[in-house]
Coordinates of N, CA and C in Angstrom, one line a residue:
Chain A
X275 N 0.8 -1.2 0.0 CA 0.0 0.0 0.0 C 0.9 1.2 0.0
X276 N -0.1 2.2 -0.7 CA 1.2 3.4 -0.5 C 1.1 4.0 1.1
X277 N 2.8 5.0 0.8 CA 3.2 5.6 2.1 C 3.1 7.1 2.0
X278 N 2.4 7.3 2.7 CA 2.3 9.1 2.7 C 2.8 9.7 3.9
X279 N 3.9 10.7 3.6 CA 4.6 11.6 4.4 C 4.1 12.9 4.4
X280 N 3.4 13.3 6.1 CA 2.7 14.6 6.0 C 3.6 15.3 7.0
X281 N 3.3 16.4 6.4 CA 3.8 17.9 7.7 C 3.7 19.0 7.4
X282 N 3.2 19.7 8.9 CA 4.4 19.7 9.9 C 3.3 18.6 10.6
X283 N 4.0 17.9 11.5 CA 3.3 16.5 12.4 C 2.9 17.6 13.6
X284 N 3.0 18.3 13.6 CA 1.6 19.3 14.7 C 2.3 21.0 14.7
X285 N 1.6 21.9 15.1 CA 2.3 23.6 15.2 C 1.3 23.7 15.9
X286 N 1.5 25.1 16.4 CA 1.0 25.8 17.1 C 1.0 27.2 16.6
X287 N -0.5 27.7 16.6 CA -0.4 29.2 15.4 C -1.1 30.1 15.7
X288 N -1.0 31.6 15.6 CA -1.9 32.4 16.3 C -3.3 32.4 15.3
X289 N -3.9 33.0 16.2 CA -5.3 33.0 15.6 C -5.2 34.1 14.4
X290 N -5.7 34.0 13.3 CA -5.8 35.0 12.2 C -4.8 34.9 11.1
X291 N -3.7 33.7 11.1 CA -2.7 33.4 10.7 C -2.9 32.4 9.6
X292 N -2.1 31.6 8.8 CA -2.8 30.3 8.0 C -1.1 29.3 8.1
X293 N -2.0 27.9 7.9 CA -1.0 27.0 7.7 C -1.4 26.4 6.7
X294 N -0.2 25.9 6.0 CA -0.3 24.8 5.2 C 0.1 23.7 5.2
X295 N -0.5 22.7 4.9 CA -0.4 20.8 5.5 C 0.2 20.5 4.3
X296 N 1.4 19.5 4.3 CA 1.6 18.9 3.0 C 1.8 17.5 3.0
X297 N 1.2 17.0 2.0 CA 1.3 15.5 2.0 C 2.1 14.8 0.5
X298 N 2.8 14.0 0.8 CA 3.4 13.6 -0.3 C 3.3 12.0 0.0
X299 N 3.1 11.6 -1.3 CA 2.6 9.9 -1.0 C 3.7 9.4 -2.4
X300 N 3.9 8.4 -1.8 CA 5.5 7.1 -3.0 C 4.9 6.6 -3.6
X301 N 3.8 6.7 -4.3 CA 3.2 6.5 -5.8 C 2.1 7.1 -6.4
X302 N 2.0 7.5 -7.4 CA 0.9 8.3 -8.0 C -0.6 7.7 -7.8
X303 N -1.2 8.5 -7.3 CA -2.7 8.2 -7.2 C -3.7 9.3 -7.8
X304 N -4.9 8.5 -8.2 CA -5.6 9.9 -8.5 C -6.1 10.7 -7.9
X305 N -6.9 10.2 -6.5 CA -8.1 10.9 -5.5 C -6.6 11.3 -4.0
X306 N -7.2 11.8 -3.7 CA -6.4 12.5 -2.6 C -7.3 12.9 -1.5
X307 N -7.3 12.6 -0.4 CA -8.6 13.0 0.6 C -8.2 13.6 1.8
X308 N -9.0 15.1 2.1 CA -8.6 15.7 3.5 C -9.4 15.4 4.4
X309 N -9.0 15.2 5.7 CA -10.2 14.9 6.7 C -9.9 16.0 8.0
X310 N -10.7 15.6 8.7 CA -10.7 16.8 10.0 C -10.9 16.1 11.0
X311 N -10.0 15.6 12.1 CA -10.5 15.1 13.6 C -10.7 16.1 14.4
X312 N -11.8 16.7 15.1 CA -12.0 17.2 15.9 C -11.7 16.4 16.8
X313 N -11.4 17.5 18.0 CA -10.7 16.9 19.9 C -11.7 15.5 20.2
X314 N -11.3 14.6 20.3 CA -12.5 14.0 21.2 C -13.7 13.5 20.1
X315 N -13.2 14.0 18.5 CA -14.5 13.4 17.9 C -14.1 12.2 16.7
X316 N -14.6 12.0 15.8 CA -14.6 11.0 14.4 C -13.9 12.0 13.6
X317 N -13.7 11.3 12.3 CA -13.2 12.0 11.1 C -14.3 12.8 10.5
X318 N -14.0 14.0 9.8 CA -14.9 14.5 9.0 C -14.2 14.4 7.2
X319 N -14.8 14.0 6.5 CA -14.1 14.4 5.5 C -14.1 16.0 4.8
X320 N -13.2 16.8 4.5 CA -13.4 18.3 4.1 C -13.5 18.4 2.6
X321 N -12.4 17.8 2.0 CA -12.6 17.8 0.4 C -11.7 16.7 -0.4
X322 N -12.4 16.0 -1.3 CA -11.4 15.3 -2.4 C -10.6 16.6 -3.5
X323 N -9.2 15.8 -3.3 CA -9.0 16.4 -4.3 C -8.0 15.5 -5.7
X324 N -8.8 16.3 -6.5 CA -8.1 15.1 -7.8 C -6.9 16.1 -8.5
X325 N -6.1 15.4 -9.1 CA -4.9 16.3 -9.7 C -5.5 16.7 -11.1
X326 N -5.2 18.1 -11.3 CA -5.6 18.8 -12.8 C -7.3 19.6 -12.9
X327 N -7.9 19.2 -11.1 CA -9.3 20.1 -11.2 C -8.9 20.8 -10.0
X328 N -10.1 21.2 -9.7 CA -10.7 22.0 -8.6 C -11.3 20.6 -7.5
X329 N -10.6 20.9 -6.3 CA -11.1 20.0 -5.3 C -12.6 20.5 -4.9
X330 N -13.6 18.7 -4.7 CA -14.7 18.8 -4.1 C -14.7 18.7 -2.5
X331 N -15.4 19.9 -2.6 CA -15.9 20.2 -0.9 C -16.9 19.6 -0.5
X332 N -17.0 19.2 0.7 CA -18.2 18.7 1.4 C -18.7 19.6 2.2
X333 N -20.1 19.2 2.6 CA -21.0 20.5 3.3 C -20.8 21.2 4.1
X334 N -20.3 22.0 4.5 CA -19.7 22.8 5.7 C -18.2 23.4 5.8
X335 N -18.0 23.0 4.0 CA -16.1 23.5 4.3 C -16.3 24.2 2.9
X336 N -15.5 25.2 2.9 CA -15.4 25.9 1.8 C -14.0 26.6 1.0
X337 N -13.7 26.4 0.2 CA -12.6 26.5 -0.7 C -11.7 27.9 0.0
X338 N -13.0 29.0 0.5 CA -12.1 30.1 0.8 C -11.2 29.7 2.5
X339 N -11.6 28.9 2.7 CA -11.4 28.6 4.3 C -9.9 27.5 4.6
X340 N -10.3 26.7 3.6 CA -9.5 25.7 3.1 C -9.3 24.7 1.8
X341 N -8.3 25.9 1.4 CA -7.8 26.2 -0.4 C -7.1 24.4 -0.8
X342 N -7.0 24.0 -1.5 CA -6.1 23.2 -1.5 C -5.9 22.8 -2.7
X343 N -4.3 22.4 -3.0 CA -3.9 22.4 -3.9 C -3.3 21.0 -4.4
X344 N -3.4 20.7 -5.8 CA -3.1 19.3 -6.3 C -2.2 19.5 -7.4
X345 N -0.6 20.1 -7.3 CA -0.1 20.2 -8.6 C 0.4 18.6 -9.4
X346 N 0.4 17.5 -8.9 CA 0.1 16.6 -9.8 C 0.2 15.3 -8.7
X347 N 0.5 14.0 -9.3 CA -0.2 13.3 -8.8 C 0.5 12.3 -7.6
X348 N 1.3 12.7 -7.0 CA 1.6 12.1 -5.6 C 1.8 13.6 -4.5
X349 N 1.3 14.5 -5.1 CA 1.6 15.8 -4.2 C 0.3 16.4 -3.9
X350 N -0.3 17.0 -2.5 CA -1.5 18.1 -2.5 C -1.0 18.8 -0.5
X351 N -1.9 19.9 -1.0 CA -1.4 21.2 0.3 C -2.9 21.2 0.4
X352 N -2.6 21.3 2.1 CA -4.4 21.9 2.6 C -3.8 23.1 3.5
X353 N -4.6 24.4 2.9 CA -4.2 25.5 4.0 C -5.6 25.4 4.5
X354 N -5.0 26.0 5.9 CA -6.1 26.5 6.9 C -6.0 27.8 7.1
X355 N -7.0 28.5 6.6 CA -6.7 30.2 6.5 C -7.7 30.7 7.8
X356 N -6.9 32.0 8.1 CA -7.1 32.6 9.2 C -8.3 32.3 10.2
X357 N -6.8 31.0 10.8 CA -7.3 30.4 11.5 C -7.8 30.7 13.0
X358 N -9.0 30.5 14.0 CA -9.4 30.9 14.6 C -9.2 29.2 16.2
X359 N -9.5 29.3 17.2 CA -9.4 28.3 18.3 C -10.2 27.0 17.7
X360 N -11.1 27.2 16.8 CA -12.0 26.5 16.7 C -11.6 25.8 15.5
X361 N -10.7 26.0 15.1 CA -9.9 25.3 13.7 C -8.5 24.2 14.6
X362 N -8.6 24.0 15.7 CA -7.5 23.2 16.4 C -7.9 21.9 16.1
X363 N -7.6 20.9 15.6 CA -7.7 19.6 15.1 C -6.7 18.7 14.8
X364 N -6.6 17.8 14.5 CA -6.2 16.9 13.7 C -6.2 17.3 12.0
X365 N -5.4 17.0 11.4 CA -5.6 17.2 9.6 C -5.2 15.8 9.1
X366 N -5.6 15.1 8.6 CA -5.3 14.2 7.7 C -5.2 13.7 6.4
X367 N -4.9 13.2 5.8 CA -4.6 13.0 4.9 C -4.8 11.8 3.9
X368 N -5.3 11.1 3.0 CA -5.8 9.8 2.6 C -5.2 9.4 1.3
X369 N -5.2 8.3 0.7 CA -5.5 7.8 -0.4 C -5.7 6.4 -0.4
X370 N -6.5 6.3 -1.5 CA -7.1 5.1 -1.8 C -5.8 4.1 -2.0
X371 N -5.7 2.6 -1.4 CA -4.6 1.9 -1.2 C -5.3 0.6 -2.9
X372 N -4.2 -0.4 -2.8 CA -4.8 -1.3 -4.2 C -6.1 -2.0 -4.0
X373 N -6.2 -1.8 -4.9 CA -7.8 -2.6 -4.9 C -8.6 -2.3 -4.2
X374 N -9.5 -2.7 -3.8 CA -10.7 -1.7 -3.4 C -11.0 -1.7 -1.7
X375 N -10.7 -0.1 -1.5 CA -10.5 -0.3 -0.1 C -9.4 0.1 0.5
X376 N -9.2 -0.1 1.9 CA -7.6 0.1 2.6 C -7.1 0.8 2.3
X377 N -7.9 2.4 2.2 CA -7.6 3.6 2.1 C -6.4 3.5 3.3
X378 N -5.2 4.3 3.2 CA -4.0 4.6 3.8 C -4.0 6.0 4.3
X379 N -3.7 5.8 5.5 CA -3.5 7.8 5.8 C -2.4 8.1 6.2
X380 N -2.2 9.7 6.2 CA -0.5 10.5 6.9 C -1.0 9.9 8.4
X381 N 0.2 10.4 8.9 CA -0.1 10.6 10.1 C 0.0 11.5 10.9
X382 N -0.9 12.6 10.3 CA -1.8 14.0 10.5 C -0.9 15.0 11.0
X383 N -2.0 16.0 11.4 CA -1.0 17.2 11.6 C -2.1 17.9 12.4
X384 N -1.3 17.8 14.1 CA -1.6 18.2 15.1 C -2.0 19.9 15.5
X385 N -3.1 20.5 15.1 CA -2.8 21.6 14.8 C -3.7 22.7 16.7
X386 N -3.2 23.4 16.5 CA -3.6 24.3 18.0 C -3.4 25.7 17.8
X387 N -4.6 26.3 17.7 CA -4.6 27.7 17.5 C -5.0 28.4 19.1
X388 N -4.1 29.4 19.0 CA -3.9 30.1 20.5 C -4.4 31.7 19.7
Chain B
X97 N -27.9 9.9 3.2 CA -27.1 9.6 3.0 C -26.3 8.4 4.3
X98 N -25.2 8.2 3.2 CA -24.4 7.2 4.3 C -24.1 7.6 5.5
X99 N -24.5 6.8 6.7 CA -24.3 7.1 8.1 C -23.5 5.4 8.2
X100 N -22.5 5.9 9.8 CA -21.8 4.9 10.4 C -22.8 4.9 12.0
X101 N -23.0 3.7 12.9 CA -23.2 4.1 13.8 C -22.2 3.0 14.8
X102 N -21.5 4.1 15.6 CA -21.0 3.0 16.4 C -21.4 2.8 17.8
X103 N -20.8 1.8 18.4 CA -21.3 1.2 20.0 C -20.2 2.3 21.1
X104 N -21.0 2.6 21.6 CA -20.5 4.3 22.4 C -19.7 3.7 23.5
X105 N -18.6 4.7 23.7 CA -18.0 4.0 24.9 C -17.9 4.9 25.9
X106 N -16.8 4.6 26.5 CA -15.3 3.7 26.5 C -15.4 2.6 27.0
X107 N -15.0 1.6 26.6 CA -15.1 0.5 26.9 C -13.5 0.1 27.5
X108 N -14.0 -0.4 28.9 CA -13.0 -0.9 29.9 C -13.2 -2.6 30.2
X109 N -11.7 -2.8 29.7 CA -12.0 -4.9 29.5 C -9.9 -5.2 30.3
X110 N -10.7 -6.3 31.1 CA -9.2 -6.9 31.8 C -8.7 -7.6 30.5
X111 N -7.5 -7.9 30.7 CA -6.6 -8.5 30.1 C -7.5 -10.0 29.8
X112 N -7.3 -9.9 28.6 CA -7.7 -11.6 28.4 C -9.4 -11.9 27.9
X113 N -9.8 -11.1 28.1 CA -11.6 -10.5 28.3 C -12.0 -10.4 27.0
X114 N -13.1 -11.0 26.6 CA -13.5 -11.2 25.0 C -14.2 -9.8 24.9
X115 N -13.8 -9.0 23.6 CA -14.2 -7.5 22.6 C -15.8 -7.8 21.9
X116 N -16.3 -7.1 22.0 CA -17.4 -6.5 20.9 C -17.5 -5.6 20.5
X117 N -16.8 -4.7 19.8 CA -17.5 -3.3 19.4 C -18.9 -3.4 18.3
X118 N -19.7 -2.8 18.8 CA -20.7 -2.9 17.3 C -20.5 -1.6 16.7
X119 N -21.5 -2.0 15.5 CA -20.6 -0.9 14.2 C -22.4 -1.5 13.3
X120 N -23.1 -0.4 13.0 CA -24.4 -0.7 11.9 C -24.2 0.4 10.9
X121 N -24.5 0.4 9.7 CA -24.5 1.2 8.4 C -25.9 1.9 8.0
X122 N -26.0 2.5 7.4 CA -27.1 2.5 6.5 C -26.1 3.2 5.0
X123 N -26.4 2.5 4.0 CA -26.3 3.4 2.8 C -26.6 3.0 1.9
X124 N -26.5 3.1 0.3 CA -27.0 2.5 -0.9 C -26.0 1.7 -1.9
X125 N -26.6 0.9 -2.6 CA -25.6 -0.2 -2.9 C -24.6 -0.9 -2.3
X126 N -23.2 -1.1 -2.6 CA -23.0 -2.3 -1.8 C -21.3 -1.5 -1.2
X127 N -21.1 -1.0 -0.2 CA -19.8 -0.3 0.3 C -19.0 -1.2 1.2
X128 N -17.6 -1.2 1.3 CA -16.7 -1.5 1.9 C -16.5 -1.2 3.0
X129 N -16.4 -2.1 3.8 CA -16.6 -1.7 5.4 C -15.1 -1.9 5.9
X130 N -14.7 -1.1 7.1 CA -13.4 -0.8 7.1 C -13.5 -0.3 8.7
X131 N -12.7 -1.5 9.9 CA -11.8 -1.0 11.2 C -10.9 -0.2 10.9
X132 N -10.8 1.0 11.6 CA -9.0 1.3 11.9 C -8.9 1.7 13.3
X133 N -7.8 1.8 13.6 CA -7.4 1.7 14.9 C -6.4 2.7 15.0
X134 N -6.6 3.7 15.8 CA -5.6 4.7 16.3 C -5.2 4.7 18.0
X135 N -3.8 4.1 17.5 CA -3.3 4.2 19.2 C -2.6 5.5 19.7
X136 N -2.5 5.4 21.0 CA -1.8 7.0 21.6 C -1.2 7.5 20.6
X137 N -1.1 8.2 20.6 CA -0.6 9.3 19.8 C 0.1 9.0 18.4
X138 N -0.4 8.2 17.5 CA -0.3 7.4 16.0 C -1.6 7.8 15.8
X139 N -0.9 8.2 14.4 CA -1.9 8.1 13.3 C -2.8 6.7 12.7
X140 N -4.0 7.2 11.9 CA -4.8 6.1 11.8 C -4.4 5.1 11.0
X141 N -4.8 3.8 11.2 CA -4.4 2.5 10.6 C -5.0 1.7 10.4
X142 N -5.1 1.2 9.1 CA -6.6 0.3 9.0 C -6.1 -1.4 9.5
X143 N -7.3 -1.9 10.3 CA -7.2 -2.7 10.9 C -7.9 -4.4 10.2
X144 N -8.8 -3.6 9.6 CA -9.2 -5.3 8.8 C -10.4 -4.2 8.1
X145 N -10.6 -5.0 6.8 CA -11.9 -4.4 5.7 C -12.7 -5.8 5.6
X146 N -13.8 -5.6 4.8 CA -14.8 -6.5 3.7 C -15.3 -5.5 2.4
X147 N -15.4 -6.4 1.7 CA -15.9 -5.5 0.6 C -17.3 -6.1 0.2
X148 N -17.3 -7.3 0.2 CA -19.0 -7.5 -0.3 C -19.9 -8.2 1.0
X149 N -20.7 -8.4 1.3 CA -21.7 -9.5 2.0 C -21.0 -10.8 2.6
X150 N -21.1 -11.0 3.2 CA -20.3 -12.2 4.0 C -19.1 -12.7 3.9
X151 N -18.3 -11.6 4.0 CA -17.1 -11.3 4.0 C -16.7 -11.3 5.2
X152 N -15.7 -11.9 5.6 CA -14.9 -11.7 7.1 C -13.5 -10.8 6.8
X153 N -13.2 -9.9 8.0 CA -12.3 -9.5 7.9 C -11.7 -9.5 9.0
X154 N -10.0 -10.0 9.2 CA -9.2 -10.2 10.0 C -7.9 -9.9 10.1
X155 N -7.2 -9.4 11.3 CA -5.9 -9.1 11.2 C -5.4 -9.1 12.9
X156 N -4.6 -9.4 13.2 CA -4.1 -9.5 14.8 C -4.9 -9.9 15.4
X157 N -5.8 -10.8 15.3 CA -7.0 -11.6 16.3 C -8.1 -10.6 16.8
X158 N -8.1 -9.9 15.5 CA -9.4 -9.2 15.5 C -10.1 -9.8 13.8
X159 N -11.6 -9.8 14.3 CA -12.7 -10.1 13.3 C -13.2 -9.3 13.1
X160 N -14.0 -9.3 11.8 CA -15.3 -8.6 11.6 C -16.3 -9.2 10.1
X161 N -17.0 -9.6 10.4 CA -18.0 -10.1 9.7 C -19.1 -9.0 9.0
X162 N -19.5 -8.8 7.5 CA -20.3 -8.3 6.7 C -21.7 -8.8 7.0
X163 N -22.7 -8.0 7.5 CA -23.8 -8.9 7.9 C -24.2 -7.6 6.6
X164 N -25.2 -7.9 5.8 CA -25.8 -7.3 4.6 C -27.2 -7.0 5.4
X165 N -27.6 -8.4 6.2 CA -29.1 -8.6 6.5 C -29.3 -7.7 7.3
X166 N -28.6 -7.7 8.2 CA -28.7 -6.6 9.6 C -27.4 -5.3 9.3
X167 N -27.3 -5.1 8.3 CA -26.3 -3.8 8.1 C -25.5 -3.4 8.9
X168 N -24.4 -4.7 9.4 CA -23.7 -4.7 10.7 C -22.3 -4.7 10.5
X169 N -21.0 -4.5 11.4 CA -20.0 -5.4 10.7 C -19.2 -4.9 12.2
X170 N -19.5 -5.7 13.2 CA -19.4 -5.7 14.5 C -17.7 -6.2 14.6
X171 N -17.0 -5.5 15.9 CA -15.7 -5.8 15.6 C -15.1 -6.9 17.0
X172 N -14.5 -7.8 16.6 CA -14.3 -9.0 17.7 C -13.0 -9.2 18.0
X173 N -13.0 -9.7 19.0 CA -11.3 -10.3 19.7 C -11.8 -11.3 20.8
X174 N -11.5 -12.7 20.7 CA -11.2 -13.3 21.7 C -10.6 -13.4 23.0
X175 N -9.7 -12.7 23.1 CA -8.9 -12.4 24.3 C -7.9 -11.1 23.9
X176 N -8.0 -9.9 24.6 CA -7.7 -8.6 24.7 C -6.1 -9.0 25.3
X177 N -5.5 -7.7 24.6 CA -3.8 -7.5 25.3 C -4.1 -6.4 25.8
X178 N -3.4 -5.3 26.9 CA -2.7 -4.4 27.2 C -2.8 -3.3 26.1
X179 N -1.8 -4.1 24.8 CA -1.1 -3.2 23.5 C -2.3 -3.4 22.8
X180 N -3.9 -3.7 23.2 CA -4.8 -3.1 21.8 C -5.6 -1.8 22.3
X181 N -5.4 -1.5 23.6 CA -5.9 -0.2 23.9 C -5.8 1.2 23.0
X182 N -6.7 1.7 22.4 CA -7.2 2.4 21.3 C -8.1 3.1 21.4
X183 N -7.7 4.0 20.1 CA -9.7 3.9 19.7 C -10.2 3.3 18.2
X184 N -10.9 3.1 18.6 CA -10.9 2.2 17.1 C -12.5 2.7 16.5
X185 N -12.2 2.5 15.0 CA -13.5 3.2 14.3 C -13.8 2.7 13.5
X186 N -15.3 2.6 12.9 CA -16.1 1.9 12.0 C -16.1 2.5 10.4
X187 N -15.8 2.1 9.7 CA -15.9 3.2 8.6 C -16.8 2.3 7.1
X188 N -16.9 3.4 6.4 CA -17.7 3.0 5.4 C -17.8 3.8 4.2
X189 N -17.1 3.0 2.9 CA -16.3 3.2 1.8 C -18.1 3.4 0.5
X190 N -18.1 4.3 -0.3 CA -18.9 4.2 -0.9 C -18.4 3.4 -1.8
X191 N -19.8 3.3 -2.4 CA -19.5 2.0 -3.2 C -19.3 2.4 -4.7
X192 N -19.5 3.8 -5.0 CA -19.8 4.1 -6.5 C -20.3 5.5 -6.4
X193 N -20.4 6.0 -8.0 CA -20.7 7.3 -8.5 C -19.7 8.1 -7.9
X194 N -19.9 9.5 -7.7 CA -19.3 10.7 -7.8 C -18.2 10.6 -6.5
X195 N -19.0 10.4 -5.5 CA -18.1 10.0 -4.1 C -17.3 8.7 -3.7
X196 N -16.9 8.1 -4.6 CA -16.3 6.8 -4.8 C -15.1 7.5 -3.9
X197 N -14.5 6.8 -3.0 CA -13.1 6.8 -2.4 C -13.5 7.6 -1.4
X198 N -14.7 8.1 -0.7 CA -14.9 8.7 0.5 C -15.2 8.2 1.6
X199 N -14.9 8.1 2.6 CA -14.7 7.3 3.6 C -16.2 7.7 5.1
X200 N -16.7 7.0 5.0 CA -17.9 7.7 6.4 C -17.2 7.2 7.7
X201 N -16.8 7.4 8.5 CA -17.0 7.3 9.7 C -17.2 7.3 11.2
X202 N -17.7 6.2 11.5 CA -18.6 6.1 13.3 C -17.5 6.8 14.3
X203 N -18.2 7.1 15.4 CA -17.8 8.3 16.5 C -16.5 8.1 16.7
X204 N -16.7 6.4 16.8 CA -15.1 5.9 17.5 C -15.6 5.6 18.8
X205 N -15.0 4.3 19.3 CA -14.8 3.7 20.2 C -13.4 3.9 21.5
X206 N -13.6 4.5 22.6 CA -11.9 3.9 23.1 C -12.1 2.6 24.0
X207 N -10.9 1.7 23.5 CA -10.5 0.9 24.6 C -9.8 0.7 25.4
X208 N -9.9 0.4 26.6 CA -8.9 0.8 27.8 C -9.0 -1.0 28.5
X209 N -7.4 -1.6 28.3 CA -7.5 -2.9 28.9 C -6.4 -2.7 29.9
X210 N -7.0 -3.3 30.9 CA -6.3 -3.4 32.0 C -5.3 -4.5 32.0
X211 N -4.2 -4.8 33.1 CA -3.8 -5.7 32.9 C -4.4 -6.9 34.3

């Protein structure tokens, strides 16, 4: 299965400021998936993103909030723009592993806005 | 749309002590059911899948069985270590169209085994 290398593996950032998550995975895939753990909660998924379009958002996240970028196909960036306490999470990161199923993930990015 | 639901915890088991987490679905056509397990402070890791109807899935003396009939895929261990203390989650792979490769998943479970 592939291996994906994320970072930074956690920061700490002022409120109003932005970070960007980067994931790099050792073989080309198409779909690329961002997720969101809230403290204490499940995954949310935020948006797929495929290489050469515009990533799809899911209900409650939006492109201006968290932009993300797919310049081709083992690379994508999730920023968190001006971020506020309530943006403190988990970020993760996915792709689809062989055959169907056994999605693989980073191993996130611990994030804490002060 | 696709919902995960899982068995609410925290569940506290001695050493040696038989696991159930339950795990029920709802969604349309036929999706891929998927444990992963996140320990202290590691990132998530999938722990056993199914992909169709009476499918078993297993890995380190953990099970889980595709029940189609009862839209279940409940997670098992015979006897608990120390080192599976977690939280572990239910997930659920669509099966097709536009959202193909998106993952749903239940609250999460933690387990805490004593020794």
């Amino acid at each position: 299965s592939a291996v994906i290398s994320q970072k930074p593996s956690r920061d700490i950032c002022q409120r109003g400021t932005s970070l960007t998550i980067q994931c790099q995975v050792d073989s080309q895939v198409t779909m690329m998936f961002w997720y969101r753990q809230q403290p204490g909660q499940s995954l949310t998924l935020i948006a797929t993103a495929n290489q050469g379009s515009e990533a799809t958002y899911e209900s409650g996240f939006v492109i201006d909030k968290f932009p993300i970028s797919r310049p081709n196909l083992t690379f994508s960036t999730l920023t968190v723009s001006n971020m506020s306490p309530e943006d403190s999470s988990i970020y993760l990161c996915s792709v689809e592993g062989t055959g169907r199923g056994g999605y693989t993930f980073g191993s996130g990015t611990r994030l804490t806005v002060v | 749309g696709n919902s995960v639901t899982q068995m609410e915890g925290p569940v506290t088991l001695s050493e040696e002590a038989f696991l159930t987490i339950n795990c029920t679905y709802t969604a349309t056509g036929y999706p891929s059911l998927f444990w992963y397990v996140q320990y202290p402070g590691e990132g998530l890791q999938l722990l056993l899948k199914a992909t169709k109807a009476d499918d078993k899935g297993s890995n380190k003396g953990f099970e889980a069985t595709y029940r189609k009939e009862t839209t279940s895929f409940h997670l098992e261990k015979g006897s608990v270590q120390v080192s599976d203390s977690a939280v572990y989650f239910c997930a659920l792979g669509n099966a097709g169209g536009t959202s193909y490769g998106k993952l749903t998943f239940g609250q999460g479970t933690i387990l805490t085994v004593h020794p």
